[in-house]
Amino acid sequence: MFEQIFEQPLFTLPFGDIVHYLSGYTVVLFAFAAMFVILAVISLPEKPVDIVFGTDGYYTKEIPVDLMKFQRFMAIACGIATIGAITTGDVFNFTLFAAFIGILNIGIVAAVKNKHVLDAAFSYGLVVMMATVPLFAGAAIIAATCGTLSIGELAVTGAAPLVARLLILVGVLGEGMAPFYIGKAEITRAPGAPYILMIHVSSLLLFLRAVEILLTV
Amino acid sequence: MIAFLLLLIIAVFAGLLLHGLHRKVIARIQSRPGPPVWQEILHTLKFSFKQTWIPRTASQVMYVAIVLIAVGIWIAALWVVWTGASLLILFALYMLHKIIEHGTGLSSGSPYTKFGAIRSVMSAAAELPLLATVAIVYLFWRTLSIGEIAAFQIETQTPTILIAFPAAVSLYLIILSKAHYGPFSVIEAKELVSGYWTEHFGGWRALLNIAMGLKTVVLLSAFVLLFIGAVPWWLMIILMTILMISVSFICAVTPMLTPYQVVTIQTIWTVVVLLYAAVVWIVLYAGGILV
Amino acid sequence: MKKSTALALGILFAAIAIVAALFVAQIPALIAVVVISVPAALASLIYWWCAGTKDGDIPFVGY
C-alpha cells in the first residue's frame, strides 16, 4: 500500500481512511518531539539574569507562576500538534496541524510582558498567518487534481502537481524556517527556556516532515 | 560485532584530534605556535574530572538533558553514516543540532548564553544550502541512501563533486558554518564569552566536546561519502584531514561575520545552487536522460 | 542521589550501552538503546565523580 522512498511504514494507525503512520525517518522526529514534550512537562523555567544597565550589577528575574503555567500549557499543546503533524498520513491534516503549530508558536510568548518580544511575535504571527494561504492552496490543488488527500494513496497512484508541492513547501517555510524566521530571534528573548525551545522544535520538525511528504506524494 | 563500538570510541578521539589540528593550523597561519594537536583531548579529559554543578538560576532538567541529547543525536548520526542509511535522517539530525544550540543557551539563564542562543536562530540560515544539497544529490542519483550514493560513484566512476560542484560547495559551507573560530561562528563569539556554551562547564563541557568531536567526524565523512564515493578507509582519513585543513585555512584568514552577512552569504549561495539545479534539470529533461 | 547510586547507574548504563553496541549491526533498532544509554552512563559517572559526600549532595545546585 505504501511506497515511500525509505521503506514500509513501521507502524500504522488507521482512523477510517486517514491513516497515521511512522516510517523509519519519522520515528526519529517523533522521538524528538516526544522528548521535548516530556521536557516541557517536567522542567521548571530558568531564572533569567540581566545586567543592570551602566553598572556591573546584575539581577535575577523570577517568572510568575501563572505565566509559567500558561507557557507550559501552550508548549505542551504545541508539542502535541507537532506529534500530530509528524504522524499524520493525510495532506490536509498536515496543513491543519501546520497552521495550528504556527498559532501556538505565538501563543507560547503571548503572555510575556515585554513589548519588544510581543512586537516580534506579532510580526512573526503575521507571516505565519499569511503562510497558511499557500499551505491550504497546495492541499486543495492536490485534492482537486488527484482526488485524494491520503499520503499512502498518493505515493502509489499519482504524483501531486509540482506547483502544489512548491506551495506547501513555501507555506511550511513561512511557519518559521529560513527565510521567514527572523521574528523568532527576538521571540527567543522571552523567559522560559523549555517552553520557548518548543517554538524552534515545532517549526523544525514540521519542516522535516514536510520534506518527507513532498518527496513521497 | 565490535565494529560500531570501536568506531564510536575512535570517532570521539579522531574528532577531538581534528579539532586540535584545526587550532594548530589556524595558529601556524597566524604566526604563533598554537596548542599541541591533542589539546582538545586533554581538555575533554580534564573537564570530565573538574568539579561540576548546576547553576542555581538554570532550568535544571533542561540544563542536563540538552547535553545528553547533544551526545545522543551525534551518536545516531554516526550510526547513520556508518550504515549508509538515508541522507534525510542525517539532514534531520544536523538540523536538530540547532535545537541543541538554542536549548544549551537558553537553559542556564545567563545573558551571554541567551544571546548565543538568539544568534543561533539566525545562523539557522545554514539550513538553506543543506536543503539545496539534498535536492541536487537526489536529482542526480535518484536516491537518498548514503550507501547507495557512495557505491554508485565508484561503479560509474563519476564522483558527485565533478558533476555537481555547487552542491559540494554547499556542503562545504555547512561544514564551515559549524567550524569553531570560523567566519560563521558568531554564536560562540568572544564578546559573548563563549556564546551558547558559556555556562556549561566541567563535566557538561566535556560531554559537549565529545558531541562536537563526533559532529566533525560525521560531517567530514558524509562529505567524502556523498561527493567522492565509497573510498577505502585510509583514503577517507586522508581526505577528511585535507578537508579539515582547508577549513582551517579559511577560518584563519577570515574575520567573524555578522549575522546579517552570514544569512546573506548562505541565501545567495542557495539561490546559485537552485539555479544550477534548475538548469541541470531542464537539460536532463530536454536531453531525454530523465523522463 | 547517593554517590553509590550514581556509580551503580553509571556501570549499569555503560554495560547496557556496550551490549547494545555489540549487537547493533544485527539488530538495527538497538541504536536507540545505544543513543540513550551512552549519555546516561557518562552523566551518571560525572555525578559519581563530583559528589562531595557519600549521600545526597548531587546534583549539586548552587552559586
XYZ file of N, CA and C in Angstrom, chain B residues 27-256:
690
model
N 46.681 28.529 14.158
C 47.745 29.215 14.885
C 48.965 29.415 14.014
N 49.358 28.370 13.289
C 50.569 28.485 12.471
C 50.400 29.508 11.367
N 49.160 29.590 10.807
C 48.948 30.608 9.771
C 49.057 31.987 10.388
N 48.658 32.110 11.663
C 48.721 33.403 12.331
C 50.054 33.616 13.012
N 51.094 32.858 12.603
C 52.473 33.021 13.093
C 52.586 32.863 14.593
N 51.860 31.945 15.155
C 52.087 31.643 16.566
C 52.106 30.124 16.722
N 52.713 29.618 17.811
C 52.904 28.159 17.895
C 51.606 27.380 17.998
N 50.640 27.877 18.741
C 49.394 27.148 18.869
C 49.495 26.022 19.882
N 48.368 25.496 20.298
C 48.370 24.414 21.278
C 48.809 23.111 20.629
N 49.213 22.111 21.421
C 49.543 20.805 20.832
C 48.300 20.190 20.205
N 48.522 19.295 19.248
C 47.404 18.785 18.457
C 46.429 17.988 19.316
N 46.879 17.396 20.406
C 45.959 16.628 21.236
C 45.344 17.458 22.337
N 45.395 18.805 22.205
C 44.891 19.687 23.257
C 43.422 19.468 23.553
N 42.613 19.242 22.510
C 41.186 19.085 22.757
C 40.896 17.797 23.504
N 41.695 16.754 23.243
C 41.524 15.519 24.000
C 41.871 15.764 25.467
N 42.963 16.493 25.678
C 43.345 16.816 27.056
C 42.266 17.644 27.749
N 41.703 18.624 27.004
C 40.625 19.440 27.583
C 39.481 18.554 28.032
N 39.047 17.681 27.131
C 37.877 16.862 27.428
C 38.142 15.982 28.641
N 39.340 15.394 28.704
C 39.648 14.554 29.858
C 39.719 15.386 31.132
N 40.339 16.561 31.017
C 40.462 17.405 32.212
C 39.089 17.852 32.712
N 38.245 18.305 31.778
C 36.937 18.812 32.189
C 36.081 17.713 32.820
N 36.294 16.458 32.382
C 35.479 15.385 32.937
C 35.670 15.268 34.429
N 36.839 15.653 34.924
C 37.107 15.429 36.344
C 37.053 16.707 37.154
N 36.665 17.817 36.523
C 36.567 19.054 37.287
C 35.259 19.078 38.047
N 35.232 19.899 39.107
C 34.033 19.963 39.921
C 32.883 20.535 39.108
N 31.805 19.801 39.065
C 30.685 20.162 38.204
C 29.438 20.332 39.046
N 28.652 21.365 38.758
C 27.368 21.513 39.429
C 26.400 22.133 38.455
N 25.207 22.443 38.944
C 24.189 23.057 38.092
C 23.966 24.468 38.624
N 24.035 25.499 37.801
C 23.815 26.859 38.301
C 22.440 27.007 38.926
N 22.368 27.870 39.949
C 21.104 27.975 40.668
C 20.011 28.552 39.794
N 20.367 29.438 38.865
C 19.319 30.066 38.055
C 18.885 29.197 36.881
N 19.531 28.063 36.684
C 19.235 27.290 35.472
C 17.952 26.496 35.627
N 17.399 26.120 34.483
C 16.285 25.187 34.439
C 16.919 23.807 34.510
N 16.881 23.188 35.708
C 17.799 22.088 35.981
C 17.672 20.909 35.034
N 16.430 20.482 34.831
C 16.237 19.304 33.981
C 16.720 19.589 32.566
N 16.338 20.752 32.058
C 16.690 21.147 30.708
C 18.198 21.283 30.555
N 18.841 21.859 31.565
C 20.281 22.120 31.534
C 21.069 20.825 31.343
N 20.643 19.776 32.042
C 21.357 18.499 31.925
C 20.892 17.745 30.685
N 19.567 17.755 30.462
C 19.021 16.925 29.382
C 19.550 17.363 28.026
N 19.741 18.675 27.828
C 20.133 19.135 26.496
C 21.531 18.631 26.148
N 22.395 18.493 27.164
C 23.745 17.991 26.886
C 23.670 16.511 26.519
N 22.827 15.773 27.225
C 22.686 14.351 26.921
C 22.091 14.147 25.530
N 21.112 15.017 25.178
C 20.528 14.908 23.837
C 21.588 15.208 22.781
N 22.470 16.169 23.069
C 23.520 16.518 22.095
C 24.387 15.305 21.797
N 24.831 14.611 22.853
C 25.673 13.430 22.611
C 24.860 12.374 21.865
N 23.600 12.212 22.266
C 22.766 11.183 21.652
C 22.572 11.390 20.152
N 22.276 12.635 19.729
C 21.989 12.792 18.302
C 23.225 12.570 17.451
N 24.399 12.915 17.970
C 25.569 12.697 17.120
C 26.004 11.233 17.116
N 25.688 10.480 18.159
C 25.908 9.035 18.071
C 24.987 8.456 17.005
N 23.721 8.922 16.991
C 22.789 8.434 15.975
C 23.268 8.819 14.581
N 23.806 10.033 14.430
C 24.289 10.466 13.117
C 25.476 9.618 12.673
N 26.350 9.254 13.633
C 27.490 8.403 13.276
C 26.996 7.047 12.784
N 25.945 6.534 13.453
C 25.396 5.253 13.017
C 24.808 5.368 11.616
N 24.129 6.504 11.336
C 23.538 6.705 10.007
C 24.616 6.683 8.935
N 25.731 7.352 9.190
C 26.802 7.384 8.189
C 27.455 6.012 8.076
N 27.604 5.319 9.184
C 28.264 4.011 9.158
C 27.439 2.993 8.385
N 26.092 3.004 8.597
C 25.278 2.029 7.888
C 24.842 2.525 6.517
N 25.179 3.763 6.153
C 24.767 4.268 4.844
C 23.261 4.448 4.722
N 22.621 4.831 5.811
C 21.162 4.993 5.786
C 20.800 6.292 5.071
N 19.540 6.689 5.190
C 19.044 7.792 4.381
C 19.698 9.117 4.729
N 19.983 9.885 3.698
C 20.578 11.213 3.878
C 19.626 12.135 4.614
N 18.308 11.895 4.453
C 17.351 12.774 5.130
C 17.444 12.637 6.636
N 17.772 11.457 7.133
C 17.917 11.315 8.584
C 19.126 12.119 9.049
N 20.193 12.080 8.250
C 21.382 12.873 8.606
C 21.047 14.359 8.592
N 20.299 14.775 7.599
C 19.815 16.139 7.462
C 19.012 16.522 8.707
N 18.092 15.618 9.112
C 17.262 15.893 10.283
C 18.119 16.038 11.532
N 19.092 15.150 11.708
C 19.928 15.213 12.907
C 20.783 16.472 12.892
N 21.256 16.894 11.726
C 22.018 18.144 11.662
C 21.147 19.310 12.080
N 19.894 19.332 11.609
C 19.030 20.443 11.974
C 18.622 20.373 13.437
N 18.550 19.159 13.999
C 18.261 19.059 15.425
C 19.410 19.622 16.253
N 20.601 19.653 15.686
C 21.733 20.240 16.401
C 21.492 21.717 16.695
N 20.768 22.354 15.787
C 20.437 23.759 16.035
C 19.592 23.884 17.297
N 18.694 22.943 17.511
C 17.878 22.947 18.732
C 18.785 22.821 19.949
N 19.836 22.012 19.832
C 20.792 21.881 20.932
C 21.416 23.232 21.244
N 21.793 23.971 20.193
C 22.405 25.283 20.425
C 21.424 26.212 21.135
N 20.156 26.206 20.689
C 19.168 27.056 21.372
C 19.014 26.626 22.816
N 18.811 25.333 23.010
C 18.487 24.845 24.351
C 19.622 25.049 25.330
N 20.869 24.787 24.851
C 22.014 24.984 25.725
C 22.092 26.439 26.152
N 21.826 27.335 25.210
C 21.937 28.745 25.529
C 20.832 29.240 26.438
N 19.613 28.758 26.205
C 18.505 29.300 26.971
C 18.411 28.699 28.357
N 18.974 27.491 28.563
C 18.637 26.785 29.795
C 19.323 27.339 31.024
N 20.411 28.114 30.879
C 21.131 28.470 32.096
C 20.706 29.816 32.664
N 20.013 30.656 31.897
C 19.590 31.936 32.432
C 20.608 33.040 32.291
N 21.833 32.703 31.884
C 22.849 33.754 31.768
C 22.592 34.589 30.519
N 22.834 35.909 30.575
C 22.565 36.721 29.382
C 23.494 36.393 28.222
N 24.726 35.944 28.521
C 25.653 35.628 27.426
C 25.153 34.443 26.623
N 24.721 33.417 27.344
C 24.248 32.242 26.625
C 22.947 32.536 25.907
N 22.139 33.426 26.499
C 20.878 33.749 25.833
C 21.149 34.417 24.490
N 22.128 35.324 24.468
C 22.426 35.959 23.189
C 23.043 34.980 22.205
N 23.834 34.014 22.727
C 24.333 32.973 21.837
C 23.187 32.197 21.210
N 22.168 31.897 22.026
C 21.020 31.161 21.509
C 20.246 32.000 20.498
N 20.102 33.304 20.774
C 19.369 34.165 19.835
C 20.124 34.226 18.514
N 21.460 34.351 18.604
C 22.227 34.412 17.357
C 22.148 33.104 16.607
N 22.015 31.997 17.310
C 21.992 30.738 16.584
C 20.683 30.568 15.826
N 19.646 31.353 16.198
C 18.437 31.340 15.388
C 18.758 31.861 14.008
N 19.581 32.919 13.982
C 19.902 33.482 12.674
C 20.863 32.623 11.895
N 21.758 31.940 12.597
C 22.694 31.103 11.862
C 21.987 29.875 11.317
N 20.708 29.737 11.643
C 19.947 28.644 11.060
C 19.764 28.806 9.570
N 20.215 29.919 9.036
C 20.164 30.063 7.583
C 21.004 29.005 6.902
N 21.870 28.320 7.643
C 22.665 27.253 7.038
C 21.801 26.100 6.573
N 20.528 26.084 6.993
C 19.676 25.006 6.506
C 19.357 25.142 5.032
N 19.393 26.373 4.531
C 19.040 26.557 3.116
C 20.017 25.850 2.187
N 21.345 26.043 2.354
C 22.257 25.276 1.484
C 22.129 23.779 1.685
N 21.801 23.359 2.909
C 21.674 21.924 3.158
C 20.517 21.358 2.347
N 19.410 22.075 2.341
C 18.257 21.620 1.555
C 18.613 21.566 0.082
N 19.353 22.588 -0.376
C 19.746 22.606 -1.782
C 20.659 21.432 -2.100
N 21.577 21.109 -1.189
C 22.482 19.972 -1.412
C 21.702 18.688 -1.552
N 20.754 18.476 -0.622
C 19.975 17.240 -0.674
C 19.192 17.175 -1.972
N 18.630 18.326 -2.396
C 17.843 18.334 -3.628
C 18.705 17.948 -4.820
N 19.921 18.497 -4.902
C 20.757 18.187 -6.067
C 21.230 16.754 -6.040
N 21.602 16.269 -4.850
C 22.056 14.875 -4.776
C 20.926 13.948 -5.224
N 19.692 14.272 -4.801
C 18.560 13.442 -5.212
C 18.330 13.538 -6.700
N 18.530 14.752 -7.256
C 18.306 14.961 -8.688
C 19.237 14.078 -9.507
N 20.489 13.955 -9.068
C 21.440 13.190 -9.864
C 21.341 11.700 -9.643
N 21.227 11.291 -8.375
C 21.317 9.865 -8.106
C 19.986 9.205 -7.879
N 18.883 9.977 -7.814
C 17.518 9.460 -7.637
C 17.392 8.579 -6.401
N 18.269 8.741 -5.453
C 18.157 8.001 -4.208
C 18.705 8.888 -3.113
N 18.223 8.660 -1.905
C 18.758 9.438 -0.797
C 19.474 8.549 0.195
N 19.867 7.350 -0.218
C 20.575 6.472 0.700
C 22.068 6.726 0.549
N 22.723 7.059 1.649
C 24.152 7.414 1.586
C 24.966 6.251 1.030
N 24.600 5.048 1.448
C 25.356 3.885 0.988
C 25.258 3.704 -0.508
N 24.035 3.879 -1.036
C 23.862 3.701 -2.482
C 24.582 4.797 -3.245
N 24.486 6.031 -2.757
C 25.155 7.128 -3.462
C 26.659 6.882 -3.494
N 27.203 6.444 -2.352
C 28.647 6.200 -2.303
C 29.030 5.083 -3.264
N 28.188 4.044 -3.340
C 28.518 2.919 -4.219
C 28.393 3.299 -5.684
N 27.338 4.071 -6.027
C 27.146 4.460 -7.427
C 28.345 5.231 -7.959
N 28.929 6.076 -7.087
C 30.037 6.881 -7.583
C 31.229 6.017 -7.932
N 31.427 4.943 -7.189
C 32.543 4.058 -7.502
C 32.230 3.257 -8.759
N 30.961 2.792 -8.861
C 30.601 1.986 -10.031
C 30.696 2.774 -11.312
N 30.112 3.988 -11.299
C 30.055 4.761 -12.536
C 31.272 5.645 -12.704
N 32.219 5.555 -11.779
C 33.475 6.309 -11.884
C 33.244 7.816 -11.994
N 32.111 8.313 -11.484
C 31.887 9.766 -11.516
C 31.605 10.251 -10.103
N 32.599 10.831 -9.463
C 32.300 11.419 -8.147
C 31.362 12.611 -8.302
N 30.454 12.742 -7.337
C 29.439 13.798 -7.428
C 30.070 15.172 -7.485
N 31.276 15.311 -6.921
C 31.885 16.631 -6.869
C 32.188 17.141 -8.268
N 32.387 16.217 -9.222
C 32.655 16.673 -10.582
C 31.389 17.111 -11.294
N 30.282 16.397 -11.042
C 29.078 16.734 -11.800
C 28.192 17.715 -11.073
N 28.379 17.893 -9.771
C 27.503 18.814 -9.022
C 28.369 19.627 -8.083
N 29.306 20.361 -8.660
C 30.234 21.115 -7.826
C 29.553 22.124 -6.902
N 28.496 22.848 -7.338
C 27.842 23.789 -6.397
C 27.282 23.094 -5.168
N 26.797 21.872 -5.317
C 26.284 21.178 -4.140
C 27.422 20.836 -3.191
N 28.590 20.499 -3.740
C 29.732 20.229 -2.875
C 30.131 21.481 -2.104
N 30.078 22.635 -2.801
C 30.394 23.889 -2.105
C 29.375 24.153 -1.009
N 28.090 23.806 -1.279
C 27.063 23.979 -0.238
C 27.395 23.194 1.007
N 27.723 21.906 0.824
C 28.023 21.087 2.000
C 29.302 21.579 2.674
N 30.223 22.090 1.877
C 31.449 22.640 2.451
C 31.126 23.874 3.304
N 30.187 24.693 2.803
C 29.749 25.866 3.583
C 29.114 25.431 4.893
N 28.388 24.309 4.862
C 27.770 23.820 6.088
C 28.839 23.376 7.073
N 29.865 22.672 6.590
C 30.956 22.264 7.475
C 31.647 23.509 8.034
N 31.839 24.509 7.164
C 32.491 25.744 7.598
C 31.658 26.466 8.636
N 30.317 26.412 8.452
C 29.474 27.177 9.369
C 29.481 26.567 10.755
N 29.820 25.291 10.879
C 29.848 24.679 12.193
C 31.265 24.546 12.726
N 32.245 25.097 12.021
C 33.623 25.013 12.498
C 33.844 26.063 13.574
N 34.616 25.704 14.586
C 34.936 26.680 15.619
C 35.900 27.703 15.041
N 35.885 28.903 15.586
C 36.774 30.002 15.169
C 36.613 30.359 13.706
N 35.470 30.037 13.111
C 35.314 30.300 11.689
C 34.577 31.595 11.442
N 34.354 31.937 10.160
C 33.653 33.176 9.859
C 32.194 33.159 10.287
N 31.602 31.963 10.376
C 30.180 31.908 10.709
C 29.966 31.565 12.172
N 31.022 31.556 12.978
C 30.833 31.100 14.347
C 30.506 32.268 15.261
N 29.545 33.090 14.811
C 29.160 34.260 15.590
C 28.441 33.845 16.874
N 27.970 32.585 16.914
C 27.261 32.174 18.119
C 28.192 31.834 19.259
N 29.487 31.655 18.953
C 30.443 31.347 20.013
C 31.421 32.493 20.164
N 30.993 33.682 19.776
C 31.927 34.798 19.677
C 32.461 35.209 21.030
N 33.645 35.787 21.029
C 34.298 36.128 22.287
C 33.579 37.223 23.044
N 32.819 38.084 22.351
C 32.118 39.130 23.132
C 30.977 38.538 23.937
N 30.634 37.286 23.636
C 29.642 36.591 24.450
C 30.345 35.582 25.346
N 31.580 35.824 25.689
C 32.436 34.901 26.450
C 32.641 33.634 25.631
N 31.723 32.685 25.684
C 31.833 31.550 24.758
C 30.521 31.295 24.055
N 29.633 32.309 24.083
C 28.362 32.110 23.413
C 27.487 31.127 24.150
N 26.849 30.244 23.378
C 25.806 29.431 23.980
C 26.338 28.399 24.951
N 27.616 28.049 24.903
C 28.069 27.038 25.853
C 28.931 27.614 26.988
N 28.738 28.923 27.257
C 29.485 29.557 28.347
C 29.224 28.885 29.683
N 27.927 28.646 29.972
C 27.589 28.207 31.315
C 27.532 26.693 31.442
N 27.954 25.978 30.425
C 28.067 24.528 30.557
C 29.529 24.224 30.741
N 29.900 23.915 31.988
C 31.311 23.832 32.339
C 31.598 22.444 32.876
N 32.860 22.182 33.140
C 33.215 20.925 33.789
C 32.754 19.718 33.007
N 32.096 18.806 33.695
C 31.651 17.580 33.051
C 30.721 17.848 31.879
N 29.893 18.879 31.994
C 28.974 19.178 30.892
C 29.752 19.624 29.666
N 30.817 20.418 29.867
C 31.618 20.849 28.729
C 32.322 19.660 28.097
N 32.751 18.707 28.922
C 33.394 17.512 28.363
C 32.422 16.766 27.459
N 31.159 16.619 27.914
C 30.169 15.935 27.086
C 29.898 16.702 25.804
N 29.820 18.033 25.897
C 29.601 18.818 24.674
C 30.787 18.699 23.728
N 32.007 18.638 24.282
C 33.178 18.434 23.426
C 33.097 17.113 22.685
N 32.645 16.073 23.393
C 32.500 14.765 22.754
C 31.490 14.868 21.618
N 30.367 15.560 21.875
C 29.347 15.698 20.831
C 29.909 16.469 19.641
N 30.653 17.537 19.884
C 31.210 18.324 18.780
C 32.245 17.532 18.004
N 33.038 16.725 18.710
C 34.014 15.890 18.007
C 33.326 14.910 17.083
N 32.269 14.272 17.589
C 31.507 13.349 16.748
C 30.896 14.094 15.569
N 30.431 15.329 15.832
C 29.834 16.109 14.749
C 30.836 16.332 13.626
N 32.067 16.685 13.972
C 33.072 16.942 12.940
C 33.329 15.688 12.115
N 33.489 14.554 12.803
C 33.759 13.311 12.077
C 32.595 12.978 11.151
N 31.364 13.131 11.651
C 30.199 12.778 10.835
C 30.102 13.680 9.611
N 30.260 14.993 9.801
C 30.105 15.895 8.659
C 31.195 15.676 7.626
N 32.449 15.498 8.078
C 33.523 15.307 7.104
C 33.369 13.976 6.369
N 33.020 12.925 7.096
C 32.894 11.639 6.411
C 31.676 11.634 5.489
N 30.621 12.363 5.866
C 29.467 12.459 4.969
C 29.854 13.174 3.689
N 30.670 14.220 3.792
C 31.117 14.915 2.586
C 31.866 13.962 1.661
N 32.789 13.193 2.246
C 33.583 12.287 1.403
C 32.680 11.235 0.770
N 31.759 10.666 1.544
C 30.900 9.624 1.003
C 29.967 10.153 -0.074
N 29.438 11.368 0.118
C 28.450 11.873 -0.822
C 29.087 12.429 -2.076
N 30.269 13.004 -1.936
C 30.799 13.712 -3.092
C 32.010 13.064 -3.709
N 32.628 12.085 -3.039
C 33.772 11.422 -3.653
C 33.496 9.935 -3.818
N 32.831 9.336 -2.874
C 32.453 7.947 -3.081
C 32.905 7.051 -1.953
N 32.656 5.768 -2.094
C 32.983 4.791 -1.058
C 34.446 4.394 -1.167
N 35.313 5.321 -0.737
C 36.752 5.079 -0.868
C 37.243 4.197 0.270
N 38.411 3.552 0.153
C 38.959 2.756 1.252
C 39.256 3.627 2.472
N 39.316 2.985 3.644
C 39.317 3.725 4.898
C 40.518 4.643 5.043
N 41.675 4.221 4.506
C 42.854 5.067 4.683
C 42.721 6.325 3.830
N 42.122 6.174 2.630
C 41.917 7.347 1.771
C 40.896 8.272 2.383
N 39.886 7.693 3.058
C 38.882 8.535 3.702
C 39.525 9.376 4.795
N 40.429 8.770 5.580
C 41.087 9.531 6.646
C 41.907 10.663 6.037
N 42.626 10.360 4.946
C 43.453 11.399 4.315
C 42.562 12.526 3.792
N 41.456 12.154 3.125
C 40.584 13.187 2.562
C 39.946 14.025 3.660
N 39.532 13.390 4.748
C 38.935 14.148 5.842
C 39.944 15.130 6.423
N 41.191 14.681 6.564
C 42.220 15.572 7.106
C 42.465 16.738 6.164
N 42.514 16.464 4.866
C 42.720 17.554 3.905
C 41.564 18.548 3.977
N 40.338 18.017 4.071
C 39.170 18.901 4.189
C 39.276 19.773 5.435
N 39.661 19.143 6.556
C 39.744 19.893 7.806
C 40.782 20.989 7.687
N 41.924 20.679 7.066
C 42.982 21.686 6.942
C 42.504 22.824 6.044
N 41.774 22.497 4.989
C 41.279 23.580 4.117
C 40.291 24.460 4.868
N 39.451 23.839 5.708
C 38.536 24.638 6.530
C 39.327 25.527 7.476
N 40.417 24.991 8.054
C 41.237 25.772 8.976
C 41.865 26.960 8.281
N 42.286 26.777 7.023
C 42.848 27.900 6.291
C 41.838 29.031 6.177
N 40.610 28.659 5.814
C 39.585 29.690 5.664
C 39.288 30.335 7.003
N 39.212 29.524 8.066
C 38.922 30.092 9.384
C 40.030 31.016 9.831
N 41.280 30.726 9.446
C 42.383 31.539 9.931
C 42.418 32.897 9.272
N 41.973 32.996 8.029
C 42.155 34.251 7.321
C 40.894 35.080 7.206
N 39.745 34.576 7.648
C 38.528 35.380 7.536
C 38.181 35.988 8.876
N 37.557 37.171 8.867
C 37.063 37.750 10.114
C 35.760 37.068 10.498
N 35.264 37.381 11.674
C 33.976 36.828 12.052
C 32.888 37.691 11.427
